[in-house]
């Protein structure tokens, strides 16, 4: 590649250009800093919901009318909650919470109205809260407690009689996210803990969980990044025994991270639970590229630095560029995910990998060129072991190639069968360890109150007051009663509940279960009389939109989705005039995670298809592309099989693994096939080439796999379980990819000769070889180059004997360019018979079993194509059409010579 040679001639210019890129990237990072934060972690998990399926119009109207951002759900126990001391403690706690800075509204037993008559014949109906009623009529505590237990607006919503738990809903002022929400939650917890009689305090909420995830993302990044860097630095130091190698590799990685973050800043990306995985991944790939380049550098003799750099870059540039391309394709396929967070990870990772690729073939060689004279050839740890292992593995792979390939196919099949059991699943709470404060509080609220996850059903009618119609309100009440008996639901409440209680309170003589008012007029009167404050947040003032509030016991996306689907089915029983939809952040997040499975197969198929096209373009053969792809399907199939049998499930983090592994696994295959191709041409034997190719790449490929696996296992230190799962699964899949590349790829390689596009482009047969070289007549340029690669391409200086009279040899030579003389020695004199130029074919007599009849000597530097019967047979097997044309031309040339010889005899 000419441009690589130019860069090696001007290493200081390359370093200056990279320095300028670093400066521009630093400026971009500085200009895009958000609020002075160099790296911002997003506490809003909206990026984990679908980006290509926006919320429905109903959902948007729900959010505008009834949405409450960042509300906190706090609980506290009392030994006798509905006793006078217990209710006074609730009242004291309510007042203290309402006075906290940052607290907007507080809802509890001390604020939600309760309906009470002091006596059955008392015309006065007390509609105050239970604590207000107790303060006015202390002796009525038994009646107050009994009415609270019967009130569906209170029971299981603001208290749980079985556990003695009181609930406090704190709606923060403003958006209620981030640091302010964490501070408010801490104040709520401290306040409740100071109230006499209350204990077992816990505070949770969606916004609080989001903030805890953001903290865990940052804490995890601060652990996984340094640990991954330290592990790979240790690996580099051990592998190359050179501090300079470590420093130069770290410089390339640092530049890539800076460029990645500049692009991310300009794209408005902040770190979240998924995109935070990108920086450690880029570090891992940076080490992989550095190991390949440095290993190639050390393979060459110490000599003139520029020549050494050219040999090193020339030997590894194509594989590295292809590695970067295939890895980027795998990562770019993740952009098809429905999750915005995964799209952001894709952009960051692709940016990092592409910059690493270019730096590895330009910046790193330039640094080695200027400072690498201190890195002489040396015996590196594991070289002898790698050489011995390569010979053993090559012999095994070639000898048992059929069983090896069949075993790989069987493993792939078993993995795909196990993958049928994959289920999407994600739980934010389960992401935290059992003793994490956010999970401890969530579990306590979930246990004490019977549910900690809030979801809603939004109802909308076309006209005012329609939702108060008895037929519609009764249908809504039927749905609420159905919801309460679902195993996932801990509490459910609607506007119809309060109107039923009001109606029953106005008819103290009525017996049985409370019923809804018999007419729209009566319902409006009751609501106007004593219900507006009680149902605020449940129905709007025009009574044309409302919500049913539910608390459920589980935030696992699969179970939330199953419940939401059953609820949506049940909602179809509502009158046609009412539109209804299950809404809320947990529902949208669960729906998106459910769509990951469908999009995962699309992403994987897109990655495989794109990489297959790249390999087809590289090898110019569908057969060779399949050879390169097949070994890399095995780790992907096994990965999906592991998901199916382990029960981990497909979630936003684990959905990254497959495409990442596809891109990386192909890298090692390309390194092997590139080396195998060169060795096969040089040695003329695919079987021998397997051993030599494996011997040259085994150590660097093993080191890169170790670097990647060590980097990914660093995710085990993350406080988020999904990150740990990602790290373990990625490491296992990459380890399996390494195993298939050192066994399956050599086994397949021994069965097929690989010719790359790079080889075709490097073959120089001059202008229009099919017109100027008779043996190549009728071939296209590509076909002529394929034939040249099957033959042996030789450069011969002037004054060298190409053939000698009397020798027995079956080689045929074709002059590509240069000049040769055909001569014989007679009577002690050198007699020149002919002068040969471009296009001449010579030696065909030897091909047909005759001795050489003359000498052939170069008189100028000459390029030849030399081939024999075995080369033509190999050409016939792999490219039968080309072989047929070449043999036809060879026969024609022989016939013409025979005709000329016959004419001369006459």
mmCIF file of N, CA, C and O in Angstrom, residues 75 423 425 639 723:
data_model
loop_
_atom_site.group_PDB
_atom_site.id
_atom_site.type_symbol
_atom_site.label_atom_id
_atom_site.label_comp_id
_atom_site.label_asym_id
_atom_site.label_seq_id
_atom_site.Cartn_x
_atom_site.Cartn_y
_atom_site.Cartn_z
ATOM 1 N N UNK A 75 -42.059 4.030 53.422
ATOM 2 C CA UNK A 75 -42.861 3.237 54.357
ATOM 3 C C UNK A 75 -42.189 3.207 55.723
ATOM 4 O O UNK A 75 -40.971 3.346 55.838
ATOM 5 N N UNK A 423 -35.294 -16.101 26.596
ATOM 6 C CA UNK A 423 -36.390 -15.184 26.888
ATOM 7 C C UNK A 423 -35.814 -13.823 27.238
ATOM 8 O O UNK A 423 -34.798 -13.747 27.929
ATOM 9 N N UNK A 425 -35.424 -10.519 29.285
ATOM 10 C CA UNK A 425 -35.685 -10.254 30.698
ATOM 11 C C UNK A 425 -34.701 -9.264 31.277
ATOM 12 O O UNK A 425 -33.492 -9.370 31.054
ATOM 13 N N UNK A 639 -22.888 -19.026 22.441
ATOM 14 C CA UNK A 639 -23.299 -17.908 23.301
ATOM 15 C C UNK A 639 -24.814 -17.878 23.466
ATOM 16 O O UNK A 639 -25.331 -17.771 24.590
ATOM 17 N N UNK A 723 -23.693 -5.903 33.943
ATOM 18 C CA UNK A 723 -22.333 -5.707 33.451
ATOM 19 C C UNK A 723 -21.490 -6.952 33.706
ATOM 20 O O UNK A 723 -20.674 -7.350 32.858
#
